[in-house]
Tab-separated table of C-alpha atoms in Angstrom:
chain	number	residue	atom	x	y	z
A	1	UNK	CA	-109.912	3.260	8.958
A	2	UNK	CA	-109.602	3.178	4.897
A	3	UNK	CA	-110.429	-0.453	5.123
A	4	UNK	CA	-114.154	0.513	6.349
A	5	UNK	CA	-114.364	2.556	2.816
A	6	UNK	CA	-112.115	0.389	0.286
A	7	UNK	CA	-113.053	-3.401	1.620
A	8	UNK	CA	-116.308	-4.364	0.028
A	9	UNK	CA	-116.228	-8.406	0.238
A	10	UNK	CA	-113.927	-11.256	1.547
A	11	UNK	CA	-113.927	-13.829	-0.778
A	12	UNK	CA	-112.040	-16.974	-1.628
A	13	UNK	CA	-111.732	-20.713	-0.248
A	14	UNK	CA	-110.557	-19.555	2.949
A	15	UNK	CA	-112.706	-16.455	3.410
A	16	UNK	CA	-114.097	-17.620	6.730
A	17	UNK	CA	-110.304	-18.280	7.998
A	18	UNK	CA	-109.410	-14.691	6.793
A	19	UNK	CA	-112.544	-13.171	8.563
A	20	UNK	CA	-112.164	-14.829	11.695
A	21	UNK	CA	-108.461	-14.545	12.113
A	22	UNK	CA	-108.238	-11.028	10.843
A	23	UNK	CA	-111.528	-9.633	12.052
A	24	UNK	CA	-110.827	-9.750	16.107
A	25	UNK	CA	-107.588	-8.088	15.710
A	26	UNK	CA	-108.989	-5.259	14.011
A	27	UNK	CA	-111.658	-4.590	16.520
A	28	UNK	CA	-109.138	-5.081	19.393
A	29	UNK	CA	-107.141	-2.109	17.717
A	30	UNK	CA	-110.374	-0.239	17.099
A	31	UNK	CA	-111.542	-0.388	20.407
A	32	UNK	CA	-108.320	1.207	21.620
A	33	UNK	CA	-108.688	3.989	19.052
A	34	UNK	CA	-112.470	4.678	20.013
A	35	UNK	CA	-111.607	5.025	23.676
A	36	UNK	CA	-108.694	7.154	23.317
A	37	UNK	CA	-107.926	10.325	21.820
A	38	UNK	CA	-106.706	9.087	18.548
A	39	UNK	CA	-108.687	10.720	16.051
A	40	UNK	CA	-111.717	8.917	15.383
A	41	UNK	CA	-115.245	10.654	15.588
A	42	UNK	CA	-118.457	9.243	15.444
A	43	UNK	CA	-118.644	8.995	11.677
A	44	UNK	CA	-115.740	6.981	11.843
A	45	UNK	CA	-116.864	4.300	14.436
A	46	UNK	CA	-120.076	4.092	12.310
A	47	UNK	CA	-118.145	3.582	9.022
A	48	UNK	CA	-116.250	0.821	10.947
A	49	UNK	CA	-119.175	-0.762	12.291
A	50	UNK	CA	-120.591	-0.941	8.605
A	51	UNK	CA	-117.518	-2.638	7.914
A	52	UNK	CA	-118.146	-5.330	10.536
A	53	UNK	CA	-121.513	-6.020	10.236
A	54	UNK	CA	-121.624	-5.670	6.356
A	55	UNK	CA	-118.302	-7.785	5.337
A	56	UNK	CA	-116.981	-9.365	8.257
A	57	UNK	CA	-119.818	-10.880	9.923
A	58	UNK	CA	-121.886	-12.190	6.865
A	59	UNK	CA	-118.536	-14.428	6.442
A	60	UNK	CA	-118.619	-16.168	9.689
A	61	UNK	CA	-122.256	-15.970	10.864
A	62	UNK	CA	-122.779	-19.660	9.906
A	63	UNK	CA	-119.339	-20.814	11.337
A	64	UNK	CA	-117.377	-23.473	9.645
A	65	UNK	CA	-119.488	-26.806	10.315
A	66	UNK	CA	-117.329	-28.599	7.126
A	67	UNK	CA	-113.672	-27.807	8.904
A	68	UNK	CA	-111.401	-28.605	11.571
A	69	UNK	CA	-112.477	-26.820	14.863
A	70	UNK	CA	-109.965	-23.849	14.696
A	71	UNK	CA	-112.073	-22.514	12.134
A	72	UNK	CA	-115.198	-22.225	14.263
A	73	UNK	CA	-113.285	-21.187	17.246
A	74	UNK	CA	-112.100	-18.370	15.560
A	75	UNK	CA	-115.592	-17.447	14.336
A	76	UNK	CA	-116.682	-17.248	17.873
A	77	UNK	CA	-114.132	-15.345	18.760
A	78	UNK	CA	-114.630	-12.658	16.267
A	79	UNK	CA	-118.163	-12.836	16.415
A	80	UNK	CA	-118.228	-12.374	19.988
A	81	UNK	CA	-115.954	-9.334	19.519
A	82	UNK	CA	-117.895	-7.873	16.709
A	83	UNK	CA	-120.883	-8.113	19.070
A	84	UNK	CA	-119.294	-6.135	21.820
A	85	UNK	CA	-117.943	-3.230	19.587
A	86	UNK	CA	-121.406	-2.614	17.753
A	87	UNK	CA	-123.547	-3.427	21.085
A	88	UNK	CA	-125.412	-5.799	19.012
A	89	UNK	CA	-126.442	-8.359	21.718
A	90	UNK	CA	-128.055	-10.664	19.054
A	91	UNK	CA	-124.475	-11.304	17.660
A	92	UNK	CA	-123.001	-11.927	21.078
A	93	UNK	CA	-125.475	-14.087	22.239
A	94	UNK	CA	-124.883	-15.908	19.053
A	95	UNK	CA	-121.460	-16.452	19.669
A	96	UNK	CA	-121.904	-17.552	23.050
A	97	UNK	CA	-124.670	-20.286	22.213
A	98	UNK	CA	-122.448	-21.635	19.683
A	99	UNK	CA	-119.524	-21.648	22.265
A	100	UNK	CA	-121.716	-23.759	24.486
A	101	UNK	CA	-124.102	-25.486	21.839
A	102	UNK	CA	-122.474	-25.427	18.637
A	103	UNK	CA	-122.877	-28.777	16.365
A	104	UNK	CA	-119.516	-28.385	14.539
A	105	UNK	CA	-116.103	-29.101	15.902
A	106	UNK	CA	-115.747	-25.545	17.192
A	107	UNK	CA	-118.088	-25.626	20.294
A	108	UNK	CA	-116.196	-25.946	23.405
A	109	UNK	CA	-116.872	-29.814	24.312
A	110	UNK	CA	-116.884	-30.639	20.679
A	111	UNK	CA	-113.337	-28.948	20.384
A	112	UNK	CA	-112.172	-30.110	23.886
A	113	UNK	CA	-113.700	-33.587	23.455
A	114	UNK	CA	-113.095	-35.079	27.165
A	115	UNK	CA	-112.305	-34.396	30.714
A	116	UNK	CA	-108.884	-35.572	30.018
A	117	UNK	CA	-108.528	-32.287	27.953
A	118	UNK	CA	-108.098	-34.004	24.796
A	119	UNK	CA	-108.813	-31.776	21.674
A	120	UNK	CA	-110.333	-32.433	18.392
A	121	UNK	CA	-107.079	-31.310	16.225
A	122	UNK	CA	-104.806	-33.034	18.977
A	123	UNK	CA	-103.996	-35.924	16.601
A	124	UNK	CA	-103.424	-33.248	13.639
A	125	UNK	CA	-100.652	-31.322	14.705
A	126	UNK	CA	-99.605	-28.957	17.627
A	127	UNK	CA	-99.804	-26.131	15.767
A	128	UNK	CA	-103.507	-25.967	15.048
A	129	UNK	CA	-104.520	-27.460	18.567
A	130	UNK	CA	-102.744	-24.560	20.218
A	131	UNK	CA	-104.597	-21.848	17.780
A	132	UNK	CA	-108.019	-23.751	18.541
A	133	UNK	CA	-107.740	-23.463	22.340
A	134	UNK	CA	-106.365	-19.964	21.681
A	135	UNK	CA	-109.598	-18.981	19.887
A	136	UNK	CA	-111.735	-20.203	22.851
A	137	UNK	CA	-109.689	-18.474	25.412
A	138	UNK	CA	-109.974	-15.123	23.671
A	139	UNK	CA	-113.804	-15.460	23.713
A	140	UNK	CA	-113.603	-16.353	27.443
A	141	UNK	CA	-111.858	-13.296	28.087
A	142	UNK	CA	-114.047	-10.762	26.225
A	143	UNK	CA	-117.312	-12.501	27.977
A	144	UNK	CA	-115.520	-12.139	31.311
A	145	UNK	CA	-115.317	-8.582	30.658
A	146	UNK	CA	-119.059	-8.609	30.001
A	147	UNK	CA	-119.888	-10.075	33.251
A	148	UNK	CA	-120.348	-13.833	31.499
A	149	UNK	CA	-118.277	-16.839	32.963
A	150	UNK	CA	-117.542	-19.001	29.725
A	151	UNK	CA	-114.036	-20.360	31.472
A	152	UNK	CA	-115.840	-22.098	33.901
A	153	UNK	CA	-118.446	-23.818	31.610
A	154	UNK	CA	-118.378	-27.741	31.639
A	155	UNK	CA	-116.218	-28.111	34.494
A	156	UNK	CA	-113.338	-25.647	33.525
A	157	UNK	CA	-113.189	-27.628	29.908
A	158	UNK	CA	-111.150	-24.883	28.717
A	159	UNK	CA	-108.640	-25.394	31.585
A	160	UNK	CA	-108.420	-28.883	30.570
A	161	UNK	CA	-107.889	-28.456	27.076
A	162	UNK	CA	-104.901	-26.126	28.198
A	163	UNK	CA	-103.404	-28.496	30.530
A	164	UNK	CA	-103.601	-31.568	28.185
A	165	UNK	CA	-102.208	-29.448	25.311
A	166	UNK	CA	-99.395	-27.861	27.819
A	167	UNK	CA	-98.514	-31.184	29.345
A	168	UNK	CA	-98.007	-32.797	26.040
A	169	UNK	CA	-95.822	-30.175	24.192
A	170	UNK	CA	-93.720	-29.948	27.599
A	171	UNK	CA	-92.539	-33.313	26.912
A	172	UNK	CA	-94.782	-35.617	28.644
A	173	UNK	CA	-97.049	-38.536	27.577
A	174	UNK	CA	-100.750	-37.815	27.549
A	175	UNK	CA	-103.801	-40.486	27.094
A	176	UNK	CA	-105.463	-40.442	23.603
A	177	UNK	CA	-108.570	-41.908	22.056
A	178	UNK	CA	-109.544	-42.515	18.622
A	179	UNK	CA	-112.471	-39.956	17.952
A	180	UNK	CA	-114.529	-39.412	15.046
A	181	UNK	CA	-114.895	-35.798	14.744
A	182	UNK	CA	-118.299	-33.798	14.190
A	183	UNK	CA	-117.822	-33.387	10.112
A	184	UNK	CA	-117.133	-37.372	10.061
A	185	UNK	CA	-113.688	-36.826	7.841
A	186	UNK	CA	-111.510	-36.986	10.686
A	187	UNK	CA	-110.647	-39.998	12.969
A	188	UNK	CA	-106.946	-39.626	14.113
A	189	UNK	CA	-105.489	-42.822	15.740
A	190	UNK	CA	-102.744	-41.388	17.750
A	191	UNK	CA	-101.520	-37.841	18.978
A	192	UNK	CA	-99.396	-35.960	16.604
A	193	UNK	CA	-95.751	-35.186	17.360
A	194	UNK	CA	-95.908	-32.457	14.347
A	195	UNK	CA	-95.049	-29.134	15.787
A	196	UNK	CA	-94.667	-30.715	19.553
A	197	UNK	CA	-92.720	-28.259	21.827
A	198	UNK	CA	-93.101	-25.156	19.669
A	199	UNK	CA	-95.505	-23.466	22.213
A	200	UNK	CA	-97.385	-20.441	21.027
A	201	UNK	CA	-97.970	-17.356	22.881
A	202	UNK	CA	-101.075	-18.262	24.422
A	203	UNK	CA	-100.623	-19.161	28.013
A	204	UNK	CA	-100.324	-16.057	30.018
A	205	UNK	CA	-104.240	-14.926	29.729
A	206	UNK	CA	-105.666	-18.645	30.688
A	207	UNK	CA	-102.764	-18.841	33.705
A	208	UNK	CA	-103.856	-15.652	34.785
A	209	UNK	CA	-107.458	-16.305	34.964
A	210	UNK	CA	-107.114	-20.027	36.357
A	211	UNK	CA	-104.184	-19.126	38.810
A	212	UNK	CA	-104.519	-15.747	39.831
A	213	UNK	CA	-108.096	-14.772	39.956
A	214	UNK	CA	-110.007	-18.623	40.535
A	215	UNK	CA	-106.969	-19.746	42.798
A	216	UNK	CA	-106.901	-23.079	40.546
A	217	UNK	CA	-103.761	-25.084	39.854
A	218	UNK	CA	-102.762	-25.196	36.587
A	219	UNK	CA	-99.170	-26.833	36.539
A	220	UNK	CA	-98.599	-27.131	32.865
A	221	UNK	CA	-100.142	-23.975	31.727
A	222	UNK	CA	-97.984	-22.471	34.419
A	223	UNK	CA	-94.943	-24.016	33.011
A	224	UNK	CA	-95.793	-23.218	29.453
A	225	UNK	CA	-96.147	-19.556	30.240
A	226	UNK	CA	-93.175	-19.152	31.633
A	227	UNK	CA	-91.393	-20.773	28.892
A	228	UNK	CA	-92.715	-18.646	26.501
A	229	UNK	CA	-92.368	-15.345	28.460
A	230	UNK	CA	-92.307	-12.716	27.355
A	231	UNK	CA	-94.705	-13.474	24.765
A	232	UNK	CA	-94.538	-12.059	21.182
A	233	UNK	CA	-96.340	-12.556	17.846
A	234	UNK	CA	-96.899	-16.154	16.758
A	235	UNK	CA	-96.778	-17.597	13.214
A	236	UNK	CA	-98.425	-15.195	10.878
A	237	UNK	CA	-99.301	-13.397	14.042
A	238	UNK	CA	-102.525	-15.648	14.331
A	239	UNK	CA	-102.221	-14.794	18.102
A	240	UNK	CA	-101.206	-11.618	19.313
A	241	UNK	CA	-98.638	-12.319	21.757
A	242	UNK	CA	-99.730	-9.422	24.101
A	243	UNK	CA	-100.286	-11.958	27.009
A	244	UNK	CA	-97.475	-10.867	29.351
A	245	UNK	CA	-98.168	-7.433	28.560
A	246	UNK	CA	-101.630	-7.409	29.650
A	247	UNK	CA	-102.237	-10.188	32.121
A	248	UNK	CA	-98.808	-10.227	34.027
A	249	UNK	CA	-99.122	-10.154	37.810
A	250	UNK	CA	-95.383	-9.399	39.129
A	251	UNK	CA	-94.917	-5.736	40.038
A	252	UNK	CA	-92.293	-4.294	37.942
A	253	UNK	CA	-90.502	-0.856	38.354
A	254	UNK	CA	-90.584	1.047	34.925
A	255	UNK	CA	-88.742	3.983	34.124
A	256	UNK	CA	-88.029	5.872	30.662
A	257	UNK	CA	-84.277	6.469	29.960
A	258	UNK	CA	-83.016	8.476	27.117
A	259	UNK	CA	-84.487	10.649	24.418
A	260	UNK	CA	-85.562	7.965	22.476
A	261	UNK	CA	-88.352	6.843	24.599
A	262	UNK	CA	-86.992	3.674	25.413
A	263	UNK	CA	-88.261	1.903	28.513
A	264	UNK	CA	-85.925	-0.237	31.050
A	265	UNK	CA	-87.827	-2.795	32.972
A	266	UNK	CA	-86.352	-3.817	36.364
A	267	UNK	CA	-87.756	-6.957	37.776
A	268	UNK	CA	-89.151	-6.672	41.085
A	269	UNK	CA	-90.197	-9.205	43.826
A	270	UNK	CA	-93.470	-10.847	43.096
A	271	UNK	CA	-95.397	-13.896	43.550
A	272	UNK	CA	-93.781	-15.594	40.393
A	273	UNK	CA	-90.231	-15.815	40.834
A	274	UNK	CA	-89.696	-16.591	37.011
A	275	UNK	CA	-91.792	-13.982	35.753
A	276	UNK	CA	-89.124	-11.460	34.474
A	277	UNK	CA	-90.094	-9.236	31.738
A	278	UNK	CA	-87.646	-7.555	29.264
A	279	UNK	CA	-89.691	-7.220	25.658
A	280	UNK	CA	-93.394	-7.520	25.227
A	281	UNK	CA	-92.768	-7.797	21.460
A	282	UNK	CA	-90.064	-10.395	21.307
A	283	UNK	CA	-90.596	-12.672	18.425
A	284	UNK	CA	-90.384	-16.403	19.683
A	285	UNK	CA	-87.300	-17.828	17.964
A	286	UNK	CA	-88.410	-21.354	17.804
A	287	UNK	CA	-92.046	-20.611	16.255
A	288	UNK	CA	-92.202	-21.518	12.572
A	289	UNK	CA	-92.793	-19.115	9.753
A	290	UNK	CA	-96.414	-20.566	9.105
A	291	UNK	CA	-98.595	-23.445	8.340
A	292	UNK	CA	-101.324	-24.573	6.363
A	293	UNK	CA	-105.107	-24.552	7.977
């Protein structure tokens, strides 16, 4: 919890990215610490809440109306996480409202711009578009756990974005329309093949929701999830990569072997014949080291 005492300000040109990409992950970790016997007392929780409310939240509060959509989708995600951890309804509601009604590239229907599932950054490169939809998906999962279904918004628009992006990155052609973004700066003429085929660890959670919870077909998301399994951290760990660990529905037998605490995971029968799990933290060998946002 040292950051709560030492981090006073997030500054710089990319401060919104810094706060949004890292803030949510800090909250996820803090939730685990808070609800387990990990050594935090009430004062520790108060200090961490102060860090979120006074250092992180002011940076993302007004989103990133000047930028590509992955900036603001990240703000939505982290803002929602802060609202939940701090039990702050106003912050949570602000994130939900922007998801539905935001005026920039980061709201649901401004990022996934049409019923075909084309995304605002589909013409930019495939790294950023996967990051953008991943942020939206994480926000949806948090809201779902609070009893609010954002996954189904705008006719399951999130699923359409995932299906479109997965289909293209699996090698198929997809329709593309030229579209000027909400900043007025970007008007891509064709879909980008930059980063095509480099699947990020973002598919498992969305597959689980639509296929398993809702019983909806999502063939391309399913294929992408199977190809990436087991998920591991993506470039710069922008996406945590715990999807296989947290959202696998296939029964497995687990036994601990040896004094080193190693776990032997044996495949068992399940609904998905390809859903074998060996290491939940295995890095993705075909991921690139990083990229500019």
